[in-house]
Amino acid sequence: MVHFVGAGPGAPDLITLRGAELVKGTDIVIYAGSLVNPALLGLVKEGCAIYNSAEMTLEQVLDVMKEAQAKGLDLVRLHTGDPCLYGAIREQMDELDKLGIPWDDTPGVSSFCGAAAALGAEYTLPGVSQTVIITRMAGRTPVPERESLEKLASHGSSMAIFLSAGMQEQVQAALLAGGAYTEDTPAAIVYKATWPEEKIVRCTLGNLAAAGDAAGIWKTAIILVGGFLGQGYERSKLYDPAFTTEFRRGTDSPTQGG
Ligand code: SAH
């Protein structure tokens, strides 16, 4: 059986308990290259075979999976963050289905969550934004034109931009061209969130590329932009003394005191 597992953003104790158990018990691991912390590979049992998928094609990955299944062995396909984002898992799952090889999927902590934790940030601040756009800049891998960074930026929502740290000037220009953010809109670049070598660069959109350049960040980083990184917001309704919920009567309730 093949187990897709989210390794988390980097810190080895940010894999889930289920994910760690699967890694400990498996006969074979195929891990997603440098973005998976090597410390996680230390969890495997003696004799476990380890493959780095950065050096493999989809066909080669599938060959290892087929051979494992034929021998009745368990295989963990360890993806960085959560496998559901930029994990190229669907093409693997579809091939496994065709081959009749069973699989399951264990989620992980995505790096956009690790980056928010590093910054102490909340993407969904009341009065600022209730939406997070997860996207990437088009590069050698295209992005559908209707999802161009410029178009997505026109919402002015919170944005987490993956796979684009090497294109910071284009990212900055596209985000500004969207018309909703300004040069003063707060932004951040988080390099290797939750790894020991994590770097946080807080800046404004107007100096995003210069700040990233000065910090020498050009890969393994997530770019965040939006008012959620700034100072202003409204407090939550949920914890407002006046607000009535299913579990708590607020001071504005007509039956208050009744
Ligand atoms: N499935 C992963 C994303 C894989 S794509 C997830 O859920 O996080 C690889 C991109 O993810 C990198 O280019 C970078 O933009 C981002 N990334 C992965 N790990 C990161 C980390 N620890 N800190 C910052 N960005 C990270």
Short mmCIF file of C-alpha atoms and ligand atoms in Angstrom, two decimals:
data_model
loop_
_atom_site.label_atom_id
_atom_site.label_comp_id
_atom_site.label_asym_id
_atom_site.label_seq_id
_atom_site.Cartn_x
_atom_site.Cartn_y
_atom_site.Cartn_z
CA MET A 1 0.00 0.00 0.00
CA VAL A 2 1.11 3.55 -0.71
CA HIS A 3 0.71 6.23 1.96
CA PHE A 4 0.92 9.85 0.85
CA VAL A 5 2.07 11.79 3.91
CA GLY A 6 2.45 15.51 4.54
CA ALA A 7 5.82 16.09 6.19
CA GLY A 8 4.93 19.57 7.44
CA PRO A 9 6.85 22.77 6.70
CA GLY A 10 10.22 21.70 8.04
CA ALA A 11 10.51 21.29 11.82
CA PRO A 12 10.52 17.51 12.31
CA ASP A 13 8.00 17.66 15.16
CA LEU A 14 5.45 19.33 12.89
CA ILE A 15 4.57 16.10 11.09
CA THR A 16 1.28 14.67 12.38
CA LEU A 17 1.25 11.73 14.83
CA ARG A 18 -0.34 9.60 12.12
CA GLY A 19 2.27 10.66 9.58
CA ALA A 20 5.14 9.87 11.97
CA GLU A 21 3.70 6.41 12.71
CA LEU A 22 3.46 5.67 8.99
CA VAL A 23 7.07 6.79 8.44
CA LYS A 24 8.27 4.65 11.37
CA GLY A 25 6.50 1.54 10.13
CA THR A 26 7.18 1.70 6.42
CA ASP A 27 9.54 -0.42 4.30
CA ILE A 28 10.21 2.26 1.66
CA VAL A 29 10.17 6.07 1.69
CA ILE A 30 10.16 8.30 -1.37
CA TYR A 31 10.64 11.86 -0.08
CA ALA A 32 10.33 15.16 -1.92
CA GLY A 33 13.93 16.32 -1.93
CA SER A 34 15.44 19.22 -0.02
CA LEU A 35 12.13 20.58 1.27
CA VAL A 36 11.65 17.57 3.54
CA ASN A 37 13.73 17.79 6.71
CA PRO A 38 16.29 14.92 6.70
CA ALA A 39 15.59 14.51 10.44
CA LEU A 40 12.29 12.87 9.47
CA LEU A 41 14.17 10.19 7.56
CA GLY A 42 15.82 9.33 10.88
CA LEU A 43 12.47 7.97 12.04
CA VAL A 44 12.51 5.00 9.65
CA LYS A 45 13.13 1.44 10.78
CA GLU A 46 16.34 -0.40 9.99
CA GLY A 47 16.53 -1.59 6.41
CA CYS A 48 13.99 0.91 5.11
CA ALA A 49 14.87 1.91 1.53
CA ILE A 50 14.96 5.68 0.93
CA TYR A 51 14.51 7.44 -2.43
CA ASN A 52 14.77 11.15 -3.22
CA SER A 53 12.05 12.03 -5.72
CA ALA A 54 13.89 15.22 -6.75
CA GLU A 55 16.07 12.95 -8.89
CA MET A 56 13.20 10.86 -10.26
CA THR A 57 10.48 11.09 -12.90
CA LEU A 58 6.86 10.17 -12.28
CA GLU A 59 7.52 6.90 -14.14
CA GLN A 60 10.44 6.04 -11.86
CA VAL A 61 8.39 6.84 -8.75
CA LEU A 62 5.60 4.58 -10.05
CA ASP A 63 8.10 1.78 -10.80
CA VAL A 64 9.22 1.81 -7.15
CA MET A 65 5.57 1.81 -6.04
CA LYS A 66 4.72 -1.12 -8.35
CA GLU A 67 7.65 -3.16 -7.13
CA ALA A 68 6.76 -2.44 -3.49
CA GLN A 69 3.19 -3.57 -4.07
CA ALA A 70 4.32 -6.74 -5.84
CA LYS A 71 6.46 -7.61 -2.82
CA GLY A 72 3.68 -6.74 -0.34
CA LEU A 73 5.70 -3.83 1.10
CA ASP A 74 4.46 -0.55 2.55
CA LEU A 75 5.63 2.67 0.92
CA VAL A 76 5.42 6.23 2.25
CA ARG A 77 5.44 9.04 -0.32
CA LEU A 78 6.57 11.94 1.84
CA HIS A 79 5.59 15.35 0.50
CA THR A 80 6.52 18.72 1.93
CA GLY A 81 3.89 20.71 3.83
CA ASP A 82 0.50 19.30 2.89
CA PRO A 83 0.49 17.08 -0.20
CA CYS A 84 -2.63 18.82 -1.54
CA LEU A 85 -0.73 21.99 -2.51
CA TYR A 86 1.70 21.77 -5.43
CA GLY A 87 2.34 18.15 -4.49
CA ALA A 88 1.71 16.55 -7.89
CA ILE A 89 -0.19 13.82 -6.04
CA ARG A 90 -3.20 13.56 -8.32
CA GLU A 91 -1.16 12.11 -11.21
CA GLN A 92 0.29 9.53 -8.83
CA MET A 93 -3.10 8.62 -7.35
CA ASP A 94 -4.70 8.24 -10.77
CA GLU A 95 -1.92 5.92 -11.95
CA LEU A 96 -2.14 3.88 -8.74
CA ASP A 97 -5.90 3.53 -9.27
CA LYS A 98 -5.27 2.27 -12.81
CA LEU A 99 -2.77 -0.23 -11.45
CA GLY A 100 -5.12 -1.32 -8.65
CA ILE A 101 -2.61 -0.28 -5.98
CA PRO A 102 -4.36 0.99 -2.82
CA TRP A 103 -3.31 4.32 -1.29
CA ASP A 104 -4.32 6.77 1.41
CA ASP A 105 -3.42 10.37 2.17
CA THR A 106 -2.38 11.89 5.52
CA PRO A 107 -2.47 15.70 5.63
CA GLY A 108 0.34 17.89 6.93
CA VAL A 109 0.94 21.46 8.07
CA SER A 110 1.37 23.53 4.93
CA SER A 111 4.18 26.08 4.76
CA PHE A 112 1.68 28.92 4.46
CA CYS A 113 0.54 27.96 7.97
CA GLY A 114 4.15 27.61 9.15
CA ALA A 115 4.91 31.07 7.75
CA ALA A 116 1.89 32.62 9.49
CA ALA A 117 3.01 31.02 12.77
CA ALA A 118 6.52 32.41 12.31
CA LEU A 119 5.03 35.89 11.85
CA GLY A 120 2.34 35.56 14.52
CA ALA A 121 -0.12 36.43 11.77
CA GLU A 122 -3.81 35.71 11.15
CA TYR A 123 -4.83 35.69 7.48
CA THR A 124 -8.53 36.22 8.21
CA LEU A 125 -8.60 39.39 10.29
CA PRO A 126 -12.11 40.84 10.77
CA GLY A 127 -12.49 44.13 8.94
CA VAL A 128 -9.39 43.42 6.83
CA SER A 129 -9.85 40.21 4.85
CA GLN A 130 -11.82 37.01 5.18
CA THR A 131 -10.13 35.35 2.23
CA VAL A 132 -6.72 33.81 1.63
CA ILE A 133 -5.59 33.38 -1.95
CA ILE A 134 -3.01 30.63 -2.34
CA THR A 135 -1.25 30.91 -5.65
CA ARG A 136 2.03 31.16 -7.49
CA MET A 137 3.59 33.34 -10.16
CA ALA A 138 3.59 31.80 -13.62
CA GLY A 139 7.08 30.60 -14.46
CA ARG A 140 8.22 27.53 -16.35
CA THR A 141 5.01 26.01 -15.00
CA PRO A 142 2.16 28.07 -16.47
CA VAL A 143 -0.79 29.42 -14.49
CA PRO A 144 -4.18 29.78 -16.23
CA GLU A 145 -4.50 33.37 -17.53
CA ARG A 146 -7.70 33.99 -15.55
CA GLU A 147 -5.61 33.37 -12.39
CA SER A 148 -2.79 35.77 -13.22
CA LEU A 149 -1.24 37.32 -10.12
CA GLU A 150 -2.42 40.72 -11.28
CA LYS A 151 -6.05 39.56 -11.52
CA LEU A 152 -5.98 37.80 -8.16
CA ALA A 153 -4.37 40.87 -6.58
CA SER A 154 -7.36 42.99 -7.61
CA HIS A 155 -9.26 41.55 -4.62
CA GLY A 156 -6.87 43.05 -2.06
CA SER A 157 -7.32 39.93 0.09
CA SER A 158 -4.64 38.12 2.08
CA MET A 159 -2.32 36.31 -0.31
CA ALA A 160 0.19 33.51 0.14
CA ILE A 161 2.40 33.16 -2.92
CA PHE A 162 4.29 29.90 -3.31
CA LEU A 163 7.10 28.93 -5.69
CA SER A 164 7.87 32.52 -6.67
CA ALA A 165 10.76 33.64 -4.47
CA GLY A 166 13.04 33.76 -7.52
CA MET A 167 10.75 36.23 -9.28
CA GLN A 168 10.23 38.89 -6.65
CA GLU A 169 10.37 41.85 -9.01
CA GLN A 170 7.66 40.38 -11.22
CA VAL A 171 5.62 39.45 -8.15
CA GLN A 172 5.85 43.00 -6.81
CA ALA A 173 4.90 44.53 -10.18
CA ALA A 174 1.95 42.17 -10.71
CA LEU A 175 0.60 42.71 -7.19
CA LEU A 176 0.77 46.49 -7.61
CA ALA A 177 -0.80 46.30 -11.07
CA GLY A 178 -3.86 44.62 -9.52
CA GLY A 179 -4.88 48.04 -8.24
CA ALA A 180 -6.07 47.04 -4.75
CA TYR A 181 -2.73 47.02 -2.92
CA THR A 182 -0.46 50.06 -2.73
CA GLU A 183 3.27 50.54 -2.27
CA ASP A 184 2.53 50.79 1.48
CA THR A 185 0.62 47.51 1.76
CA PRO A 186 2.46 45.31 4.26
CA ALA A 187 4.23 42.24 2.92
CA ALA A 188 6.61 39.58 4.19
CA ILE A 189 8.96 36.96 2.83
CA VAL A 190 9.44 33.90 5.01
CA TYR A 191 12.37 31.66 4.11
CA LYS A 192 12.33 28.07 5.40
CA ALA A 193 9.57 28.67 7.94
CA THR A 194 9.99 26.47 11.04
CA TRP A 195 13.51 25.30 10.02
CA PRO A 196 16.46 26.35 12.23
CA GLU A 197 17.64 28.62 9.39
CA GLU A 198 14.25 30.36 9.08
CA LYS A 199 14.46 34.00 7.96
CA ILE A 200 11.67 36.54 8.20
CA VAL A 201 11.69 39.70 6.14
CA ARG A 202 8.92 42.16 6.85
CA CYS A 203 8.56 44.92 4.29
CA THR A 204 6.02 46.86 2.25
CA LEU A 205 4.91 45.86 -1.21
CA GLY A 206 6.83 48.84 -2.60
CA ASN A 207 10.15 47.43 -1.41
CA LEU A 208 9.41 43.69 -1.56
CA ALA A 209 11.94 42.82 -4.25
CA ALA A 210 14.67 45.02 -2.75
CA ALA A 211 14.10 43.54 0.71
CA GLY A 212 14.20 39.97 -0.59
CA ASP A 213 17.34 40.75 -2.57
CA ALA A 214 19.04 42.34 0.44
CA ALA A 215 18.27 39.24 2.51
CA GLY A 216 19.59 36.98 -0.27
CA ILE A 217 16.32 35.03 -0.49
CA TRP A 218 15.57 33.51 -3.87
CA LYS A 219 14.11 30.09 -3.09
CA THR A 220 12.28 28.00 -0.44
CA ALA A 221 10.31 31.02 0.63
CA ILE A 222 6.72 32.09 0.68
CA ILE A 223 5.67 35.65 -0.11
CA LEU A 224 2.79 37.06 1.88
CA VAL A 225 0.94 40.28 1.19
CA GLY A 226 -2.10 42.02 2.57
CA GLY A 227 -3.49 44.26 5.26
CA PHE A 228 -3.48 41.29 7.65
CA LEU A 229 0.25 42.00 8.16
CA GLY A 230 -0.54 45.57 9.23
CA GLN A 231 -1.88 47.11 12.41
CA GLY A 232 -5.58 47.81 11.90
CA TYR A 233 -8.42 45.29 12.32
CA GLU A 234 -11.75 44.84 14.10
CA ARG A 235 -12.17 42.53 17.05
CA SER A 236 -14.04 39.27 16.51
CA LYS A 237 -17.81 38.99 16.93
CA LEU A 238 -17.41 35.51 18.38
CA TYR A 239 -15.68 36.77 21.52
CA ASP A 240 -17.50 40.11 21.77
CA PRO A 241 -19.41 40.34 25.09
CA ALA A 242 -22.39 41.82 23.20
CA PHE A 243 -22.66 39.01 20.65
CA THR A 244 -24.95 36.03 21.29
CA THR A 245 -23.87 32.64 20.01
CA GLU A 246 -25.18 29.11 20.27
CA PHE A 247 -23.06 28.64 23.39
CA ARG A 248 -23.12 32.03 25.11
CA ARG A 249 -25.74 34.72 25.66
CA GLY A 250 -24.41 38.20 24.79
CA THR A 251 -25.25 41.46 26.51
CA ASP A 252 -27.26 42.54 23.43
CA SER A 253 -29.66 39.59 23.79
CA PRO A 254 -33.30 40.72 24.19
CA THR A 255 -33.78 37.99 26.80
CA GLN A 256 -30.65 39.06 28.70
CA GLY A 257 -31.16 38.50 32.38
CA GLY A 258 -34.46 36.69 31.75
N1 SAH B 1 3.01 21.20 -0.37
C1 SAH B 1 3.86 22.30 0.09
C2 SAH B 1 4.25 23.23 -1.02
C3 SAH B 1 5.19 22.61 -2.02
S1 SAH B 1 5.68 23.70 -3.29
C4 SAH B 1 3.18 23.01 1.25
O1 SAH B 1 2.03 22.69 1.59
O2 SAH B 1 3.81 23.87 1.85
C5 SAH B 1 7.22 24.31 -2.72
C6 SAH B 1 7.09 25.74 -2.27
O3 SAH B 1 6.48 25.77 -0.99
C7 SAH B 1 8.39 26.50 -2.11
O4 SAH B 1 8.82 27.07 -3.32
C8 SAH B 1 7.99 27.59 -1.14
O5 SAH B 1 7.26 28.61 -1.79
C9 SAH B 1 7.02 26.84 -0.25
N2 SAH B 1 7.65 26.28 0.96
C10 SAH B 1 7.78 24.97 1.27
N3 SAH B 1 8.33 24.84 2.50
C11 SAH B 1 8.53 26.11 2.97
C12 SAH B 1 8.99 26.65 4.19
N4 SAH B 1 9.39 25.88 5.21
N5 SAH B 1 9.05 28.00 4.32
C13 SAH B 1 8.63 28.81 3.33
N6 SAH B 1 8.15 28.35 2.15
C14 SAH B 1 8.10 27.03 1.99
#
